[in-house]
PDB file of C-alpha atoms in Angstrom:
ATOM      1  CA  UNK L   1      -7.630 -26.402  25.547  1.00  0.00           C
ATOM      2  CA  UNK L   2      -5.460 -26.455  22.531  1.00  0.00           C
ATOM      3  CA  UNK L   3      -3.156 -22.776  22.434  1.00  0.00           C
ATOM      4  CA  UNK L   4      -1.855 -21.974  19.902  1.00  0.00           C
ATOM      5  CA  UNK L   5       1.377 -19.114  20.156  1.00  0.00           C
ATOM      6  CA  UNK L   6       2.911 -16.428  18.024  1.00  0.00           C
ATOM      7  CA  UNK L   7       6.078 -14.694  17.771  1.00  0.00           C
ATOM      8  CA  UNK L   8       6.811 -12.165  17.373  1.00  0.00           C
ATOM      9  CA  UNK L   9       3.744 -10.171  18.289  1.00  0.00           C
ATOM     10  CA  UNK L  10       4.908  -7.202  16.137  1.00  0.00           C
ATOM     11  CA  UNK L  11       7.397  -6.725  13.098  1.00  0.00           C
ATOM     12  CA  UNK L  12       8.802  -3.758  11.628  1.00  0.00           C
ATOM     13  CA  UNK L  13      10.309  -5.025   8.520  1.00  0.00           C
ATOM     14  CA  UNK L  14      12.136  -2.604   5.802  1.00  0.00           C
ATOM     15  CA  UNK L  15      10.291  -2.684   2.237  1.00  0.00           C
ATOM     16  CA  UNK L  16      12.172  -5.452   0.158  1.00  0.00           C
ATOM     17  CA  UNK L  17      13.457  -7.489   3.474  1.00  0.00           C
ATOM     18  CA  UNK L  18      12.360 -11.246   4.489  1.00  0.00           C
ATOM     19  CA  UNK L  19      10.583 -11.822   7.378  1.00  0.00           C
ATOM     20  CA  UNK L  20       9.268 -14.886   9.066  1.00  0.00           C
ATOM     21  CA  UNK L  21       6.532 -15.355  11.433  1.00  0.00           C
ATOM     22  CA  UNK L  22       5.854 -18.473  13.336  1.00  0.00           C
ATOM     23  CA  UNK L  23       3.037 -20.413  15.189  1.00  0.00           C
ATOM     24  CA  UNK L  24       3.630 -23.386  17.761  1.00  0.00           C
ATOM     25  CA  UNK L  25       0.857 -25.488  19.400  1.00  0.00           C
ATOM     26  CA  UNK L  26       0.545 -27.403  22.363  1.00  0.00           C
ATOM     27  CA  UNK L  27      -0.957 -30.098  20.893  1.00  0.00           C
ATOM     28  CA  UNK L  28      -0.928 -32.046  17.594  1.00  0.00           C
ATOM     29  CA  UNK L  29      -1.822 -30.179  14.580  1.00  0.00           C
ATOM     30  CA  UNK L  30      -4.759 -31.881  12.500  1.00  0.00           C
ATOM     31  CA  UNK L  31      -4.811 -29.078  10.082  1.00  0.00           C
ATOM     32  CA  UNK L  32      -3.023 -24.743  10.380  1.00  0.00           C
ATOM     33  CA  UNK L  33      -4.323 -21.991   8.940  1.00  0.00           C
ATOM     34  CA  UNK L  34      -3.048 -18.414   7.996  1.00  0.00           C
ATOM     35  CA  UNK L  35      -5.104 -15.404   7.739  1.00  0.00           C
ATOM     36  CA  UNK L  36      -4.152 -11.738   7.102  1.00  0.00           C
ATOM     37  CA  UNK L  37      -6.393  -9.377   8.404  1.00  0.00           C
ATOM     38  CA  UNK L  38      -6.020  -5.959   7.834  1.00  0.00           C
ATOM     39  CA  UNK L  39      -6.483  -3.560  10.736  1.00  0.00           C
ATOM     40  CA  UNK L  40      -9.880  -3.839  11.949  1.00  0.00           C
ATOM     41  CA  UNK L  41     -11.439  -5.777   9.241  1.00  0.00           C
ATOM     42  CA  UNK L  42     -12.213  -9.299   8.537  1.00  0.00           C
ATOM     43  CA  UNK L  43     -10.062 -12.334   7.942  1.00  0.00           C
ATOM     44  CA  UNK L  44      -8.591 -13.133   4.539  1.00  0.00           C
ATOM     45  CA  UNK L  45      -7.661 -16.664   3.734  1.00  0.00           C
ATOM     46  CA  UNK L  46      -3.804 -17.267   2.624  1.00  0.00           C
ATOM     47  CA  UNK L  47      -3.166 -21.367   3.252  1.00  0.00           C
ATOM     48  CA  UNK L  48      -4.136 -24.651   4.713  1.00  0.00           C
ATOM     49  CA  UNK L  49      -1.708 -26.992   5.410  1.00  0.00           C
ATOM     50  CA  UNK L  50      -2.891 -30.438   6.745  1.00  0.00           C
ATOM     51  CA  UNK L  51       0.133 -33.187   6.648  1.00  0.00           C
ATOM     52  CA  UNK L  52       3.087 -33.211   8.116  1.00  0.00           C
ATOM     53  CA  UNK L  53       5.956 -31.202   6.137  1.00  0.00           C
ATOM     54  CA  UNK L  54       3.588 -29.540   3.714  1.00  0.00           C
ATOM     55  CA  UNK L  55       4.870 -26.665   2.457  1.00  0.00           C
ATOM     56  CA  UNK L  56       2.543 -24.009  -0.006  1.00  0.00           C
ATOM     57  CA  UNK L  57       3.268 -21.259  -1.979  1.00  0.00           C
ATOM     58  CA  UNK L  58       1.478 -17.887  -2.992  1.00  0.00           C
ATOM     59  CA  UNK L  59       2.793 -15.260  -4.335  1.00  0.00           C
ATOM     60  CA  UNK L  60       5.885 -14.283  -2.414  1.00  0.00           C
ATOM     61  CA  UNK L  61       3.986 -15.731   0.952  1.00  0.00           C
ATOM     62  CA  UNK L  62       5.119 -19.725   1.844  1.00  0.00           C
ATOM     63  CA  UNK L  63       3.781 -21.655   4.739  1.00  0.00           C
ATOM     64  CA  UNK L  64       4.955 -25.234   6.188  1.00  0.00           C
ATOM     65  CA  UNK L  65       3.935 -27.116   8.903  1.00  0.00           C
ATOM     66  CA  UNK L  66       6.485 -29.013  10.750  1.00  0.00           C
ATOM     67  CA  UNK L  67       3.897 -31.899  12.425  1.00  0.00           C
ATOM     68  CA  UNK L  68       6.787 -33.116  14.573  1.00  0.00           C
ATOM     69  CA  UNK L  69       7.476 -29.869  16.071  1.00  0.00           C
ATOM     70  CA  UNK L  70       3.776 -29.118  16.235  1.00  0.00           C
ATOM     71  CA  UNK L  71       4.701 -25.454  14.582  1.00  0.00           C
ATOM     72  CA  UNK L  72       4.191 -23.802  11.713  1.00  0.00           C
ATOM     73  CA  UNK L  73       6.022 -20.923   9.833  1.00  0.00           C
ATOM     74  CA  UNK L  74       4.988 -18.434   7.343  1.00  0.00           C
ATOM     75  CA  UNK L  75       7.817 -16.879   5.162  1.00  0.00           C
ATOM     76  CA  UNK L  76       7.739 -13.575   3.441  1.00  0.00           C
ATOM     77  CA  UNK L  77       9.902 -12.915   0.671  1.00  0.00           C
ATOM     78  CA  UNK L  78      10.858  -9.305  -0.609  1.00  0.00           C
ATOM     79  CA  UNK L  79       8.250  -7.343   1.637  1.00  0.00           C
ATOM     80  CA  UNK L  80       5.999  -4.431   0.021  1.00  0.00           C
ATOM     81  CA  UNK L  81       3.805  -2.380   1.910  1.00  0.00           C
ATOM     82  CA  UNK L  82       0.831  -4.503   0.864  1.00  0.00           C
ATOM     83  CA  UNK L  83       2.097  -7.003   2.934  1.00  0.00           C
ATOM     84  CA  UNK L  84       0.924  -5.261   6.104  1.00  0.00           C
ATOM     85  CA  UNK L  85      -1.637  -6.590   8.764  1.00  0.00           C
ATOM     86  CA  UNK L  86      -2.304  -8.646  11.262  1.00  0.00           C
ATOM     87  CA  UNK L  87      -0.911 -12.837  10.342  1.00  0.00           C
ATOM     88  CA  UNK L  88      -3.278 -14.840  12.522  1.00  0.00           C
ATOM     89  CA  UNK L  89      -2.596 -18.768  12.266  1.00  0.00           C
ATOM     90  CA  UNK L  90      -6.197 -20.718  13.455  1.00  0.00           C
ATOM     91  CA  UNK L  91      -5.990 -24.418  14.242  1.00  0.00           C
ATOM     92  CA  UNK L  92      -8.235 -27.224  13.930  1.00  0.00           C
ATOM     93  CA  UNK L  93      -9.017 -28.298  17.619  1.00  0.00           C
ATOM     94  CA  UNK L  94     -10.851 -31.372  18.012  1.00  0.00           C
ATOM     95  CA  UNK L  95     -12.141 -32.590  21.251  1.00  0.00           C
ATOM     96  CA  UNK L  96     -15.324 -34.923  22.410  1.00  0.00           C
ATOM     97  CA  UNK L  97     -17.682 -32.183  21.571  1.00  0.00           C
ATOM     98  CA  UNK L  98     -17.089 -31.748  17.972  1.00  0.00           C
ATOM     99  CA  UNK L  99     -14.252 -29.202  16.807  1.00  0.00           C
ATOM    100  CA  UNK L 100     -13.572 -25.367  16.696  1.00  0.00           C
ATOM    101  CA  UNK L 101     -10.874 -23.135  14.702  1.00  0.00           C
ATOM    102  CA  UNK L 102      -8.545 -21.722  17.700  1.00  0.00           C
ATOM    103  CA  UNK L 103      -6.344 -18.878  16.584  1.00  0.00           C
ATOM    104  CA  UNK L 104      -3.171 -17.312  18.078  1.00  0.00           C
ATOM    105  CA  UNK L 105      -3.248 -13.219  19.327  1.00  0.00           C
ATOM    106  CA  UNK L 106      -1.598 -12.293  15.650  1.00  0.00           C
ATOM    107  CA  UNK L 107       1.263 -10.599  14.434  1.00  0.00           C
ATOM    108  CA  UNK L 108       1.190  -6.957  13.563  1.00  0.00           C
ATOM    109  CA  UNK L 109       3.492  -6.618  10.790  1.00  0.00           C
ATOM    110  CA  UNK L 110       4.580  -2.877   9.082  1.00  0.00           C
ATOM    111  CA  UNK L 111       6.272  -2.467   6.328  1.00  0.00           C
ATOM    112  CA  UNK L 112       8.131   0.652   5.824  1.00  0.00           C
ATOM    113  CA  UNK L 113       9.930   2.434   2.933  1.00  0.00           C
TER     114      UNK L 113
ATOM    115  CA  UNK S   1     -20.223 -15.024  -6.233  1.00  0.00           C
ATOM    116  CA  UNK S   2     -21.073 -12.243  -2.995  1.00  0.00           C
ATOM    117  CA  UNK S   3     -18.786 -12.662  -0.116  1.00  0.00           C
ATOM    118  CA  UNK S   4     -20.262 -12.945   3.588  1.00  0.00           C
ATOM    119  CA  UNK S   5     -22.223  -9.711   4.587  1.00  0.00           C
ATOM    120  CA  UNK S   6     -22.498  -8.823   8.193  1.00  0.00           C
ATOM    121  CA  UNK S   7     -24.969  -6.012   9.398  1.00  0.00           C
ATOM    122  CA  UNK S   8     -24.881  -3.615  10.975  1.00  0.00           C
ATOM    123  CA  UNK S   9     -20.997  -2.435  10.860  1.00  0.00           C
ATOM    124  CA  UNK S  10     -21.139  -0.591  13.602  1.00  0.00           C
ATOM    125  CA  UNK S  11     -23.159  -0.526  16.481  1.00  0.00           C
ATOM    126  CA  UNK S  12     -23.407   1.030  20.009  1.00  0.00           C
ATOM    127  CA  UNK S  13     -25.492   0.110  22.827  1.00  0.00           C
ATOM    128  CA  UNK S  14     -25.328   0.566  26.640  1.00  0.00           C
ATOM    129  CA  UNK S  15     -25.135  -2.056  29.779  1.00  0.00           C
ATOM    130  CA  UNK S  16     -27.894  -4.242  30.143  1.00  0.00           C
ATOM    131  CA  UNK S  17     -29.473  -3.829  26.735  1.00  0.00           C
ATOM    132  CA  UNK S  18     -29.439  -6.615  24.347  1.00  0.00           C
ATOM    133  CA  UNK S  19     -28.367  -7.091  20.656  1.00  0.00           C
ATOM    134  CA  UNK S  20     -28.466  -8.913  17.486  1.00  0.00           C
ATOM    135  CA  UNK S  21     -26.246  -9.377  14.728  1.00  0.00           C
ATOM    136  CA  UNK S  22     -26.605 -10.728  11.375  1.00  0.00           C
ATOM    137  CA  UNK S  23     -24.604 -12.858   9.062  1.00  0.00           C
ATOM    138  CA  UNK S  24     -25.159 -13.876   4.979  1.00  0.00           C
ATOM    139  CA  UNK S  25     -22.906 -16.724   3.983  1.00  0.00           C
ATOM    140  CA  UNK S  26     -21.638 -16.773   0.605  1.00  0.00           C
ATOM    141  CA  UNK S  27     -24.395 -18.592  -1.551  1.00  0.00           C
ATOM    142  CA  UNK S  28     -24.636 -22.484  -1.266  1.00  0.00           C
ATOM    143  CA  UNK S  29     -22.202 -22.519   1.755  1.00  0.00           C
ATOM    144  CA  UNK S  30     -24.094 -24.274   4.625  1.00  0.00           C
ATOM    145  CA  UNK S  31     -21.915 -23.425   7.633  1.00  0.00           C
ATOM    146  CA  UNK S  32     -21.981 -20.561   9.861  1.00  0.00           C
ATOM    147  CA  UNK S  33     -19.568 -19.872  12.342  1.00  0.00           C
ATOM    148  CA  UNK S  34     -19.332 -16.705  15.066  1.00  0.00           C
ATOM    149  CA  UNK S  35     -15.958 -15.464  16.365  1.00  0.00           C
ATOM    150  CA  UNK S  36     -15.266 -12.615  18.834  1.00  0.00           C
ATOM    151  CA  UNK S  37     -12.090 -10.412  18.720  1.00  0.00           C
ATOM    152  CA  UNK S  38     -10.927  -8.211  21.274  1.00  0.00           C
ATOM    153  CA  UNK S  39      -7.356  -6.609  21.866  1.00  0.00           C
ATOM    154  CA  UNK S  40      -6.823  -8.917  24.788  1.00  0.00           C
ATOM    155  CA  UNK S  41      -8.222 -12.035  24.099  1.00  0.00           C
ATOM    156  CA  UNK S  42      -7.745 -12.100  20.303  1.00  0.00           C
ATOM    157  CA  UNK S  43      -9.837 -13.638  18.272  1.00  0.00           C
ATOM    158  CA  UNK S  44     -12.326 -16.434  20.134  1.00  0.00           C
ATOM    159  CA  UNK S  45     -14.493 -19.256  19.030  1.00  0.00           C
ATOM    160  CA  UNK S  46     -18.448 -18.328  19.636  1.00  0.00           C
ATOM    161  CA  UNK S  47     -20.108 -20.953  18.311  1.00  0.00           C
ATOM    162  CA  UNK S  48     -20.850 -23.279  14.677  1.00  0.00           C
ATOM    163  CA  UNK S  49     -24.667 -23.649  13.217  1.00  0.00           C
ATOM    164  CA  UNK S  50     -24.896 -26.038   9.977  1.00  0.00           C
ATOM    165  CA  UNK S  51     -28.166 -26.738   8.710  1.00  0.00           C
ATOM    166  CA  UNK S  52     -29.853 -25.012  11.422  1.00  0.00           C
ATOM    167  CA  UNK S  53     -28.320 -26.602  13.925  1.00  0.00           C
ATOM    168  CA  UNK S  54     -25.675 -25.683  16.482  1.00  0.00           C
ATOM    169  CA  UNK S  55     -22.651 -28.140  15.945  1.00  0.00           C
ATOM    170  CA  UNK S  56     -20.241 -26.579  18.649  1.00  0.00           C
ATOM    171  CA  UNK S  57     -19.775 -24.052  21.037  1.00  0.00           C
ATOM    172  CA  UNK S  58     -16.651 -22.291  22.253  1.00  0.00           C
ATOM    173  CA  UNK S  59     -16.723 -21.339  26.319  1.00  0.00           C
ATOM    174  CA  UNK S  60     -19.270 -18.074  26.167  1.00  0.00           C
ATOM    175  CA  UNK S  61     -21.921 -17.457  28.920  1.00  0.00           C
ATOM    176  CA  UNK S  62     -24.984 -18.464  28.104  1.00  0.00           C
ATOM    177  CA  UNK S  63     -26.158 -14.344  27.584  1.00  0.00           C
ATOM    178  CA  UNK S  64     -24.910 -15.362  23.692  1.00  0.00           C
ATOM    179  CA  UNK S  65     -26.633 -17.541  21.772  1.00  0.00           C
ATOM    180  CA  UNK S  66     -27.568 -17.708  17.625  1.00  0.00           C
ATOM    181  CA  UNK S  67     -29.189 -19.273  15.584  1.00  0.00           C
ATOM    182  CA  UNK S  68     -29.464 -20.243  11.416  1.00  0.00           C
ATOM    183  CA  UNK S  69     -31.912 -19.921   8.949  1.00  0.00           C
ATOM    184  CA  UNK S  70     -33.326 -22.187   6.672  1.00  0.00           C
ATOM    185  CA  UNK S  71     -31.436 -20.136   4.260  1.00  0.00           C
ATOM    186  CA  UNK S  72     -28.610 -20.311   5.862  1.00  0.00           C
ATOM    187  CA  UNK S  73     -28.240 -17.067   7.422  1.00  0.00           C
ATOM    188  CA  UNK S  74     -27.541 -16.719  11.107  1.00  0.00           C
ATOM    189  CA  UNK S  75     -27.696 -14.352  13.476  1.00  0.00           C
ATOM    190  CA  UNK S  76     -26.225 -14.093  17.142  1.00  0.00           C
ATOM    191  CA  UNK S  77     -27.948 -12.437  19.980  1.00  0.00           C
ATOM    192  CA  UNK S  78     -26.172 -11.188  23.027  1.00  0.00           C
ATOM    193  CA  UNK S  79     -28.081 -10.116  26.032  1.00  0.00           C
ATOM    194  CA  UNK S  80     -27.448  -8.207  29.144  1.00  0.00           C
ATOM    195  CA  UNK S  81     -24.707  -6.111  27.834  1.00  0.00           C
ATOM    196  CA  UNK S  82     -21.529  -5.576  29.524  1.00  0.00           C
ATOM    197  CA  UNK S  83     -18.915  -3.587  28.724  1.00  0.00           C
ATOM    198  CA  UNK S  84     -16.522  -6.453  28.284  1.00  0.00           C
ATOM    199  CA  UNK S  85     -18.559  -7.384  25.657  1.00  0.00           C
ATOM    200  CA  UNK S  86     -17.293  -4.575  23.112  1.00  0.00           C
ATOM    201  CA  UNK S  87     -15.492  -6.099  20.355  1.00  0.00           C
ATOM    202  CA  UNK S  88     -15.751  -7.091  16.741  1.00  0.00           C
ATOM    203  CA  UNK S  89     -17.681  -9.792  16.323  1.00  0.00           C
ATOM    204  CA  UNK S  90     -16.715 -11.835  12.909  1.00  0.00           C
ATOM    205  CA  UNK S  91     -18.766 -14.632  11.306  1.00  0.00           C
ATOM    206  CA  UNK S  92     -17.647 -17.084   8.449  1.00  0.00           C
ATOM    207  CA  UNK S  93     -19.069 -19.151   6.385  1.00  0.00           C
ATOM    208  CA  UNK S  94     -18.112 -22.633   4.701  1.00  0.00           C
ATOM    209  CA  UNK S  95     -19.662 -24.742   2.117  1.00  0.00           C
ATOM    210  CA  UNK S  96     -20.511 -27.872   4.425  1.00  0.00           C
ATOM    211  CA  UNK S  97     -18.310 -27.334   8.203  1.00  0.00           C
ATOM    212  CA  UNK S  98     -16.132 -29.060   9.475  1.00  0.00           C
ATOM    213  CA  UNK S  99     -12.462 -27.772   9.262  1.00  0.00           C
ATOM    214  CA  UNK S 100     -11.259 -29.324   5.915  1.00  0.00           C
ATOM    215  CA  UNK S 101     -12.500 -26.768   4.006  1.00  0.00           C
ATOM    216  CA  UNK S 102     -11.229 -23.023   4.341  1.00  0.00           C
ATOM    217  CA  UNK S 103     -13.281 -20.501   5.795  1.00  0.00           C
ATOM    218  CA  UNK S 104     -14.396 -17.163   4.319  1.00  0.00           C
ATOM    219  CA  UNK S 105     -15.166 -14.335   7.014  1.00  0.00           C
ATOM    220  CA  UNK S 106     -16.994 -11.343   6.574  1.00  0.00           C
ATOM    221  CA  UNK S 107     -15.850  -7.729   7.747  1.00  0.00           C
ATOM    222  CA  UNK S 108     -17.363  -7.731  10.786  1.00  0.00           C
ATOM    223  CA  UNK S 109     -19.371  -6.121  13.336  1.00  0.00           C
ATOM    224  CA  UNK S 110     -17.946  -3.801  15.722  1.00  0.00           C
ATOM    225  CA  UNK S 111     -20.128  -3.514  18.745  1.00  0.00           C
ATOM    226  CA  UNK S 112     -19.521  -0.737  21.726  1.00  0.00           C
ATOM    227  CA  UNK S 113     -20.976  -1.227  24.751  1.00  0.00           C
ATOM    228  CA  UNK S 114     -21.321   2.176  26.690  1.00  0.00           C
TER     229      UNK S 114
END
């Protein structure tokens, strides 16, 4: 089956710092999500990217997926405190029997002061 | 519009018993899908139901199964309990499936098995 990895599992990032977390498949990418979730809560949409070299914006959040390199990054500018949670990225895995969203473990992310 | 609602939020039951849990899309969305989360696994792929009928299944023992709703709600039942089962069981909803559209989860039902 399709896995799909994170790194780096946790972040400690200073309040006002960039930070970038990443996602790499084993297998072609037909379309990455991000989701924040904040600690044991549900999952908040942030982006879908679906071609190859797409790159969206929200905020001070950006995502691109690199198709070639089967990965994806997501790139936070200026970190606040908001910003903390869980990043999860979920990928559309198709096989014979139809399709499922598979998601990496996450990365924790804190923000401090 | 109401986001998804999942009840209950919290729940505890022993080994062997059985549960349900239920899940409200968002209005008009037709697609139901049931994740697990644990701290080892992560988050895992339960199963899909869209118009009442179960589209895809992740790799679960048979003890969990669901099912929708002519409304559209869904619920999941899990039975023989076992402690490896504890964990926060998430569903999401879509307007029509498949994985071009985003989907919207709800908060979630933690479930401890004792």
């Amino acid at each position: 089956s399709q896995e799909l990895e994170q790194s780096p599992q946790s972040l400690i990032v200073q309040e006002g710092k960039n930070l970038t977390i990443n996602c790499t498949s084993s297998k072609t990418l037909y379309g990455l999500y991000w989701y924040k979730q904040k600690y044991g809560e549900g999952l908040i949409f942030l982006m879908m990217l679906q071609k190859g070299g797409e790159e969206k914006s929200h905020e001070k959040i950006t995502a691109k997926l690199d198709e070639k390199k089967q990965q994806s990054s997501l790139h936070i500018t200026a970190s606040q405190p908001s910003h903390a949670g869980i990043y999860l990225c979920g990928a559309d895995m198709r096989s014979n029997s139809g399709y499922a969203l598979n998601f990496g473990k996450g990365t924790s992310l804190l923000v401090t002061p | 519009k109401a986001g998804v609602t999942q009840t209950p939020r919290y729940l505890i039951k022993t080994r062997g018993q059985q549960v349900t849990l239920s899940c409200s899309p968002i209005s008009g969305h037709r697609s139901v899908s049931w994740y697990q989360q644990t701290p080892g696994q992560g988050l895992q792929f339960l199963f899909e139901y869209f118009s009442e009928t179960q589209r895809n299944k992740g790799n679960f023992p048979g003890r969990f199964s669901g099912r929708q709703f002519s409304n559209s709600r869904s619920e999941m039942n899990v039975s023989t309990l076992e402690l490896g089962d504890s964990a926060l069981y998430l569903c999401a909803s879509s307007p029509r499936g498949g994985l071009t559209y985003e989907q919207y989860f709800g908060p979630g039902t933690r479930l401890t098995v004792t």
